[in-house]
Short mmCIF file of C-alpha atoms in Angstrom, two decimals:
data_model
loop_
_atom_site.label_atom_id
_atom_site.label_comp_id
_atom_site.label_asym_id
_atom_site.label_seq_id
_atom_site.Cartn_x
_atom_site.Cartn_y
_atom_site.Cartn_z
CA UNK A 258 34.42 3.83 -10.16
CA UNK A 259 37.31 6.27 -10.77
CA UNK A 260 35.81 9.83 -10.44
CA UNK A 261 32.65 9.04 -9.10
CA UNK A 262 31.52 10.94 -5.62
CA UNK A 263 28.66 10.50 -3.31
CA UNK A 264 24.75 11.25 -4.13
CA UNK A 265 21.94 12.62 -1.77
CA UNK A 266 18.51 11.53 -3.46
CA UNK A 267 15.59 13.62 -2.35
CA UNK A 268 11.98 12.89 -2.98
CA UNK A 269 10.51 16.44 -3.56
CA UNK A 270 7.27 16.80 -2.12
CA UNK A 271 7.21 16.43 1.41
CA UNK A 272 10.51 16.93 1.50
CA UNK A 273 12.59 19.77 -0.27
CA UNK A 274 8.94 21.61 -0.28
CA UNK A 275 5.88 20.98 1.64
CA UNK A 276 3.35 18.25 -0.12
CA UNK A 277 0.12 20.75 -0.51
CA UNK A 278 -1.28 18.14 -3.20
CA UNK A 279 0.04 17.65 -6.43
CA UNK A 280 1.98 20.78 -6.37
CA UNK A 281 2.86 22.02 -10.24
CA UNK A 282 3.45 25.97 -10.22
CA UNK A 283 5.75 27.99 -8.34
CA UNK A 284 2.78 29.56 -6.41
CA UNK A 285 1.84 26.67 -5.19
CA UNK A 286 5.63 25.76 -4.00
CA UNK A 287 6.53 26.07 -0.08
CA UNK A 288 10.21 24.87 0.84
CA UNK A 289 11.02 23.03 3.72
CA UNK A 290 12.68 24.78 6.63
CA UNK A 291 16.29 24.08 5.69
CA UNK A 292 16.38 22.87 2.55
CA UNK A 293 18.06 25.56 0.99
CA UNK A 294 20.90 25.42 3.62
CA UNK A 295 21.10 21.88 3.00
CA UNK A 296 21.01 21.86 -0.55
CA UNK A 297 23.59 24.76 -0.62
CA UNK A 298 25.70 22.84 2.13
CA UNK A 299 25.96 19.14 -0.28
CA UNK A 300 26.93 21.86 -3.64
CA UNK A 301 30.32 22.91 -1.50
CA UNK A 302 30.83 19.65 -0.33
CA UNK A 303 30.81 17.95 -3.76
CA UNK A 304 27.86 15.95 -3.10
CA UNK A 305 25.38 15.50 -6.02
CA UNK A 306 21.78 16.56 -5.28
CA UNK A 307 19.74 14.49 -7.13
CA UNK A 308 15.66 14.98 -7.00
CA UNK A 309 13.67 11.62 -7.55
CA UNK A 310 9.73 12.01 -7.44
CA UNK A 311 6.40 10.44 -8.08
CA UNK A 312 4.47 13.25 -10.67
CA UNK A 313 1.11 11.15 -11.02
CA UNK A 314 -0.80 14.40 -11.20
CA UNK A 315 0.38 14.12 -14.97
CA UNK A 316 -1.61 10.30 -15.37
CA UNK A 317 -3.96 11.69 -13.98
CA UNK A 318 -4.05 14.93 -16.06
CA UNK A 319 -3.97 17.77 -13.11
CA UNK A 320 -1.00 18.77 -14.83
CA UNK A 321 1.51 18.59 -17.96
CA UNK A 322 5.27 17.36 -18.09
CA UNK A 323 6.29 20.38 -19.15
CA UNK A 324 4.39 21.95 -15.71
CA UNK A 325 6.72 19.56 -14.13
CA UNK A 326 9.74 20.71 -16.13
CA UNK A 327 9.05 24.24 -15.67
CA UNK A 328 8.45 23.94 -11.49
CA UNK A 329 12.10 21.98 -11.41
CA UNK A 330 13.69 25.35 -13.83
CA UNK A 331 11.66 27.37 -11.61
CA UNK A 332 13.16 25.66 -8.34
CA UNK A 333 17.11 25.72 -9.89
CA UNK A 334 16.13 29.71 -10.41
CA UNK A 335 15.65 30.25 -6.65
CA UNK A 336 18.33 28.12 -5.24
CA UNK A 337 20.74 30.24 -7.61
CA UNK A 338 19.84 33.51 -5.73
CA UNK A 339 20.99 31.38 -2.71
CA UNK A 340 24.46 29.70 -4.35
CA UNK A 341 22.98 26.81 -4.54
CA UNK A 342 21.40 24.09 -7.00
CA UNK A 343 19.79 20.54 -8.22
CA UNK A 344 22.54 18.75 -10.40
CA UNK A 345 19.11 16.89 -12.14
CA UNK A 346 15.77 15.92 -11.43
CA UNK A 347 14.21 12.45 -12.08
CA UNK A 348 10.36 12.31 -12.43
CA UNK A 349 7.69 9.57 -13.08
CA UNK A 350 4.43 11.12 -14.62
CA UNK A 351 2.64 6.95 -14.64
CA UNK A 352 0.28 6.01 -12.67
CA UNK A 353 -1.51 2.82 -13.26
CA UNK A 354 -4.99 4.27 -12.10
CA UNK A 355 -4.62 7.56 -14.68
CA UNK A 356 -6.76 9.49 -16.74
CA UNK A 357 -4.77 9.89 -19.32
CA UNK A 358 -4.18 5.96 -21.20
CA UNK A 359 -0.69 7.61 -22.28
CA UNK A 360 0.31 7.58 -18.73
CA UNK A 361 -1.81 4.81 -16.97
CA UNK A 362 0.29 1.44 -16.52
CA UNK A 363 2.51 0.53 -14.21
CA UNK A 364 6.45 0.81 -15.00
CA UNK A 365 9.66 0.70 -13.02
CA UNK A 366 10.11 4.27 -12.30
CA UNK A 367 7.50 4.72 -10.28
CA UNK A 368 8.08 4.50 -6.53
CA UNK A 369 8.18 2.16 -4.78
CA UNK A 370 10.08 0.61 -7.94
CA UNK A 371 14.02 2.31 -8.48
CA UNK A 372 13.92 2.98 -12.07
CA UNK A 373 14.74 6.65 -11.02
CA UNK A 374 17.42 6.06 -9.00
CA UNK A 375 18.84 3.67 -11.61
CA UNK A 376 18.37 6.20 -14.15
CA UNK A 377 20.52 8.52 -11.90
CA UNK A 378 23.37 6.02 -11.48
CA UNK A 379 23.48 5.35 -15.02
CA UNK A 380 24.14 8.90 -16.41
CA UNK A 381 26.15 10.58 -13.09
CA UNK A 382 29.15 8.62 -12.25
CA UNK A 383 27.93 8.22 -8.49
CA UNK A 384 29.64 6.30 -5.48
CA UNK A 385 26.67 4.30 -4.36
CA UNK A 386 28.29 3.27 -1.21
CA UNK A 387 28.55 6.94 -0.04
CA UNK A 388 25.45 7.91 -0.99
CA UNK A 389 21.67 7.50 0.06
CA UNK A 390 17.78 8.75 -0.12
CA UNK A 391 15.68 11.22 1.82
CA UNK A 392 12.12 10.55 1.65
CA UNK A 393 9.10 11.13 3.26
CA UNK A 394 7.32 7.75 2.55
CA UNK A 395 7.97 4.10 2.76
CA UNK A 396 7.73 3.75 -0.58
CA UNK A 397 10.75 6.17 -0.91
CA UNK A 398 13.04 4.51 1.21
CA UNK A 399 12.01 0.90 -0.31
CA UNK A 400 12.83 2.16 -4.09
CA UNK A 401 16.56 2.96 -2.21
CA UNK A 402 16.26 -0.46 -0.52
CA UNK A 403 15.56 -2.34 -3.76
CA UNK A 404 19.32 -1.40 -5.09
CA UNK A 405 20.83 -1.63 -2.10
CA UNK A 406 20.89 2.33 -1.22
CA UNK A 407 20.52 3.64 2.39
CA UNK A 408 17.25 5.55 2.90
CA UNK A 409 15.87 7.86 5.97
CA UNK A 410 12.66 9.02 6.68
CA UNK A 411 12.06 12.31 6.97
CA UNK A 412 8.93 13.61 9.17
CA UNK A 413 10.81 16.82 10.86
CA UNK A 414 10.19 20.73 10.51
CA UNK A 415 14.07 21.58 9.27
CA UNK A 416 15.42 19.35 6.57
CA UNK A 417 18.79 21.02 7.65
CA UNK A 418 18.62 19.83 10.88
CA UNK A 419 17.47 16.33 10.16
CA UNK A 420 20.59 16.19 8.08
CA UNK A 421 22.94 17.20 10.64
CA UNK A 422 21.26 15.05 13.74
CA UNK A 423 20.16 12.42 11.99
CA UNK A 424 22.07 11.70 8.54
CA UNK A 425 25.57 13.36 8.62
CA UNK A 426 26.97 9.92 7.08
CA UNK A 427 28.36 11.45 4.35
#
């Protein structure tokens, strides 16, 4: 595709902040060592920076979609203070086990399925081959696996340094 330039998808909890359970308010929000640097680093290297998460605390009713819209706003705030930013966030609120019957089924967004990613690839013009997933669960790096997208694990302290040792494919 003419135009088209590589993509880092990131699940968010666990990874651009620390997972404290189903995190929905900015007081609540932690980021990772690094992620800010590494965010910031992608931006100047014309590297999308696409967020991809599981939000079942909505099926569940801990939380609203617009809590979730609000957190990523609030999250695109304070990486502008640091020159940096999310090009767009991708969210499933389902969960088949949820409170709320809006909500509870199972669809093809939620992870381990790729309906975010594929979302993503539909509306950015994104070289797939150049591109991959961060996650911090299996079921992360299978939704990449499932459309043929490279996925790593992330379990370290510094997301910036897990980039850099680990990733720097890009």
């Amino acid at each position: 595709m003419t135009n088209s330039q590589p993509a880092v998808f990131f699940d968010r909890d666990g990874v651009l902040n620390h997972d404290h359970g189903f995190v929905s308010s900015p007081n609540q929000f932690e980021w990772v060592d690094g992620a800010i640097k590494l965010i910031r680093y992608l931006n100047s290297s014309n590297i999308y920076v696409i967020v991809v998460t599981n939000q079942s605390g909505v099926a569940r009713g801990y939380f609203t979609e617009s809590d979730v819209n609000d957190l990523h706003k609030w999250m695109n705030k304070e990486l502008a203070k640091e020159s940096a930013y999310i090009d767009a966030f991708y969210y499933c609120p389902h969960h088949p086990n949820g409170s709320l019957k809006k909500y509870s089924f199972r669809c093809a967004c939620r992870k381990p399925e790729p309906g975010l990613i594929v979302n993503a690839l539909s509306e950015w013009q994104i070289d797939i081959s150049k591109s991959f997933l961060i996650g911090d669960k299996l079921r992360d790096l299978n939704a990449a696996k499932k459309i043929g997208l490279k996925g790593y694990l992330f379990k370290e302290k510094n997301l910036f340094d897990f980039f850099i040792n680990e990733v720097k494919s890009i």
